PDB file of C-alpha atoms in Angstrom:
ATOM      1  CA  UNK R   1      53.366  87.552 111.442  1.00  0.00           C
ATOM      2  CA  UNK R   2      56.079  89.053 109.291  1.00  0.00           C
ATOM      3  CA  UNK R   3      57.556  92.431 110.170  1.00  0.00           C
ATOM      4  CA  UNK R   4      58.811  92.816 106.619  1.00  0.00           C
ATOM      5  CA  UNK R   5      57.926  95.885 104.587  1.00  0.00           C
ATOM      6  CA  UNK R   6      58.303  95.717 100.835  1.00  0.00           C
ATOM      7  CA  UNK R   7      60.483  98.589  99.602  1.00  0.00           C
ATOM      8  CA  UNK R   8      61.641  99.669  96.165  1.00  0.00           C
ATOM      9  CA  UNK R   9      63.847 102.461  94.888  1.00  0.00           C
ATOM     10  CA  UNK R  10      62.677 105.281  92.621  1.00  0.00           C
ATOM     11  CA  UNK R  11      63.185 103.443  89.328  1.00  0.00           C
ATOM     12  CA  UNK R  12      60.389 104.352  86.854  1.00  0.00           C
ATOM     13  CA  UNK R  13      59.131 100.750  86.746  1.00  0.00           C
ATOM     14  CA  UNK R  14      58.800 100.777  90.513  1.00  0.00           C
ATOM     15  CA  UNK R  15      57.017 104.114  90.782  1.00  0.00           C
ATOM     16  CA  UNK R  16      54.632 103.634  87.847  1.00  0.00           C
ATOM     17  CA  UNK R  17      50.965 103.955  88.798  1.00  0.00           C
ATOM     18  CA  UNK R  18      50.292 100.423  87.587  1.00  0.00           C
ATOM     19  CA  UNK R  19      53.015  99.027  89.862  1.00  0.00           C
ATOM     20  CA  UNK R  20      51.921 101.105  92.866  1.00  0.00           C
ATOM     21  CA  UNK R  21      48.284 100.015  92.385  1.00  0.00           C
ATOM     22  CA  UNK R  22      49.316  96.357  92.176  1.00  0.00           C
ATOM     23  CA  UNK R  23      51.355  96.689  95.404  1.00  0.00           C
ATOM     24  CA  UNK R  24      48.433  98.339  97.220  1.00  0.00           C
ATOM     25  CA  UNK R  25      46.146  95.492  96.134  1.00  0.00           C
ATOM     26  CA  UNK R  26      48.518  92.586  96.791  1.00  0.00           C
ATOM     27  CA  UNK R  27      50.772  93.427  99.718  1.00  0.00           C
ATOM     28  CA  UNK R  28      49.892  94.020 103.334  1.00  0.00           C
ATOM     29  CA  UNK R  29      52.785  96.376 103.914  1.00  0.00           C
ATOM     30  CA  UNK R  30      54.832  98.340 101.466  1.00  0.00           C
ATOM     31  CA  UNK R  31      56.408 101.769 101.197  1.00  0.00           C
ATOM     32  CA  UNK R  32      54.624 103.716  98.515  1.00  0.00           C
ATOM     33  CA  UNK R  33      56.271 105.958  95.940  1.00  0.00           C
ATOM     34  CA  UNK R  34      58.160 108.775  97.657  1.00  0.00           C
ATOM     35  CA  UNK R  35      58.577 107.045 101.008  1.00  0.00           C
ATOM     36  CA  UNK R  36      62.095 105.721 100.459  1.00  0.00           C
ATOM     37  CA  UNK R  37      64.552 108.648 100.605  1.00  0.00           C
ATOM     38  CA  UNK R  38      66.062 109.655  97.275  1.00  0.00           C
ATOM     39  CA  UNK R  39      69.692 108.756  96.625  1.00  0.00           C
ATOM     40  CA  UNK R  40      70.011 106.470  99.648  1.00  0.00           C
ATOM     41  CA  UNK R  41      70.617 102.976  98.304  1.00  0.00           C
ATOM     42  CA  UNK R  42      73.142 102.435 101.067  1.00  0.00           C
ATOM     43  CA  UNK R  43      70.222 102.075 103.469  1.00  0.00           C
ATOM     44  CA  UNK R  44      69.051  98.913 101.816  1.00  0.00           C
ATOM     45  CA  UNK R  45      70.732  95.649 102.841  1.00  0.00           C
ATOM     46  CA  UNK R  46      70.428  94.405  99.234  1.00  0.00           C
ATOM     47  CA  UNK R  47      73.025  96.959  98.155  1.00  0.00           C
ATOM     48  CA  UNK R  48      75.531  95.299 100.483  1.00  0.00           C
ATOM     49  CA  UNK R  49      74.578  91.902  99.105  1.00  0.00           C
ATOM     50  CA  UNK R  50      75.090  93.093  95.500  1.00  0.00           C
ATOM     51  CA  UNK R  51      78.530  94.344  96.537  1.00  0.00           C
ATOM     52  CA  UNK R  52      79.400  90.999  98.094  1.00  0.00           C
ATOM     53  CA  UNK R  53      78.261  89.172  94.942  1.00  0.00           C
ATOM     54  CA  UNK R  54      80.198  91.589  92.682  1.00  0.00           C
ATOM     55  CA  UNK R  55      83.370  91.136  94.705  1.00  0.00           C
ATOM     56  CA  UNK R  56      83.010  87.372  94.460  1.00  0.00           C
ATOM     57  CA  UNK R  57      82.467  87.540  90.696  1.00  0.00           C
ATOM     58  CA  UNK R  58      85.380  89.967  90.227  1.00  0.00           C
ATOM     59  CA  UNK R  59      87.697  87.554  92.056  1.00  0.00           C
ATOM     60  CA  UNK R  60      87.360  84.870  89.386  1.00  0.00           C
ATOM     61  CA  UNK R  61      88.146  86.966  86.327  1.00  0.00           C
ATOM     62  CA  UNK R  62      86.308  87.231  83.059  1.00  0.00           C
ATOM     63  CA  UNK R  63      83.060  85.312  82.591  1.00  0.00           C
ATOM     64  CA  UNK R  64      82.400  84.583  78.919  1.00  0.00           C
ATOM     65  CA  UNK R  65      79.226  82.515  78.968  1.00  0.00           C
ATOM     66  CA  UNK R  66      75.776  83.094  80.483  1.00  0.00           C
ATOM     67  CA  UNK R  67      75.685  79.591  81.979  1.00  0.00           C
ATOM     68  CA  UNK R  68      79.012  80.243  83.691  1.00  0.00           C
ATOM     69  CA  UNK R  69      77.654  83.530  85.085  1.00  0.00           C
ATOM     70  CA  UNK R  70      74.494  81.801  86.289  1.00  0.00           C
ATOM     71  CA  UNK R  71      76.447  79.035  88.022  1.00  0.00           C
ATOM     72  CA  UNK R  72      78.923  81.465  89.576  1.00  0.00           C
ATOM     73  CA  UNK R  73      76.128  83.713  90.893  1.00  0.00           C
ATOM     74  CA  UNK R  74      74.377  80.745  92.468  1.00  0.00           C
ATOM     75  CA  UNK R  75      77.627  79.701  94.116  1.00  0.00           C
ATOM     76  CA  UNK R  76      78.401  83.223  95.265  1.00  0.00           C
ATOM     77  CA  UNK R  77      74.879  83.622  96.697  1.00  0.00           C
ATOM     78  CA  UNK R  78      75.119  80.316  98.551  1.00  0.00           C
ATOM     79  CA  UNK R  79      78.472  81.412 100.019  1.00  0.00           C
ATOM     80  CA  UNK R  80      76.841  84.339 101.830  1.00  0.00           C
ATOM     81  CA  UNK R  81      76.387  83.084 105.373  1.00  0.00           C
ATOM     82  CA  UNK R  82      73.160  83.428 107.318  1.00  0.00           C
ATOM     83  CA  UNK R  83      75.182  85.406 109.853  1.00  0.00           C
ATOM     84  CA  UNK R  84      76.077  88.041 107.246  1.00  0.00           C
ATOM     85  CA  UNK R  85      72.442  88.323 106.202  1.00  0.00           C
ATOM     86  CA  UNK R  86      71.339  88.586 109.834  1.00  0.00           C
ATOM     87  CA  UNK R  87      73.915  91.297 110.492  1.00  0.00           C
ATOM     88  CA  UNK R  88      72.709  93.306 107.493  1.00  0.00           C
ATOM     89  CA  UNK R  89      69.091  92.995 108.561  1.00  0.00           C
ATOM     90  CA  UNK R  90      69.831  93.757 112.194  1.00  0.00           C
ATOM     91  CA  UNK R  91      71.528  97.003 111.174  1.00  0.00           C
ATOM     92  CA  UNK R  92      68.515  98.185 109.190  1.00  0.00           C
ATOM     93  CA  UNK R  93      66.681  99.983 112.046  1.00  0.00           C
ATOM     94  CA  UNK R  94      69.841 101.956 112.921  1.00  0.00           C
ATOM     95  CA  UNK R  95      70.285 103.027 109.264  1.00  0.00           C
ATOM     96  CA  UNK R  96      66.596 104.034 108.998  1.00  0.00           C
ATOM     97  CA  UNK R  97      66.703 105.998 112.272  1.00  0.00           C
ATOM     98  CA  UNK R  98      69.877 107.792 111.160  1.00  0.00           C
ATOM     99  CA  UNK R  99      68.206 108.723 107.864  1.00  0.00           C
ATOM    100  CA  UNK R 100      65.140 110.064 109.720  1.00  0.00           C
ATOM    101  CA  UNK R 101      67.422 112.036 112.046  1.00  0.00           C
ATOM    102  CA  UNK R 102      69.358 113.555 109.140  1.00  0.00           C
ATOM    103  CA  UNK R 103      66.152 114.418 107.291  1.00  0.00           C
ATOM    104  CA  UNK R 104      64.867 116.395 110.257  1.00  0.00           C
ATOM    105  CA  UNK R 105      62.290 113.733 110.995  1.00  0.00           C
ATOM    106  CA  UNK R 106      60.618 113.942 107.595  1.00  0.00           C
ATOM    107  CA  UNK R 107      60.401 110.897 105.348  1.00  0.00           C
ATOM    108  CA  UNK R 108      58.210 110.776 102.288  1.00  0.00           C
ATOM    109  CA  UNK R 109      55.925 113.260 100.599  1.00  0.00           C
TER     110      UNK R 109
END
C-alpha cells in the first residue's frame, strides 16, 4: 500500500471545483484545497528537483530549439540519483512537522 498523498499548490487550475471533484472521485488520498500551507513551496520536494534541473540547464548555456531542451531535460532528469530523491523524500516529514509547529498546529481551513 502506498503512503503517498497527492498534493498540489494553490494555482487556480489546481483549486478549481472541477479539479477538486475529480481528485475526490479518483484518488484514495489527496490534500484538498486549503490544506497545503500558502506560500510554502519549499516544503515540496519537487521544488528542490526543479532547482536541480534548472541548475543543470543553466550550466550548458543558451538552448535555442525545443528538441534540444527536451533532450537536455531528459538527460538532466536521468542524472538525478535515486539517493538524492530518497533524501528529499526522507526529509518531507521533518519539513511538514516544522510547518505544523510554526503554524501553531493548524493546517488547512
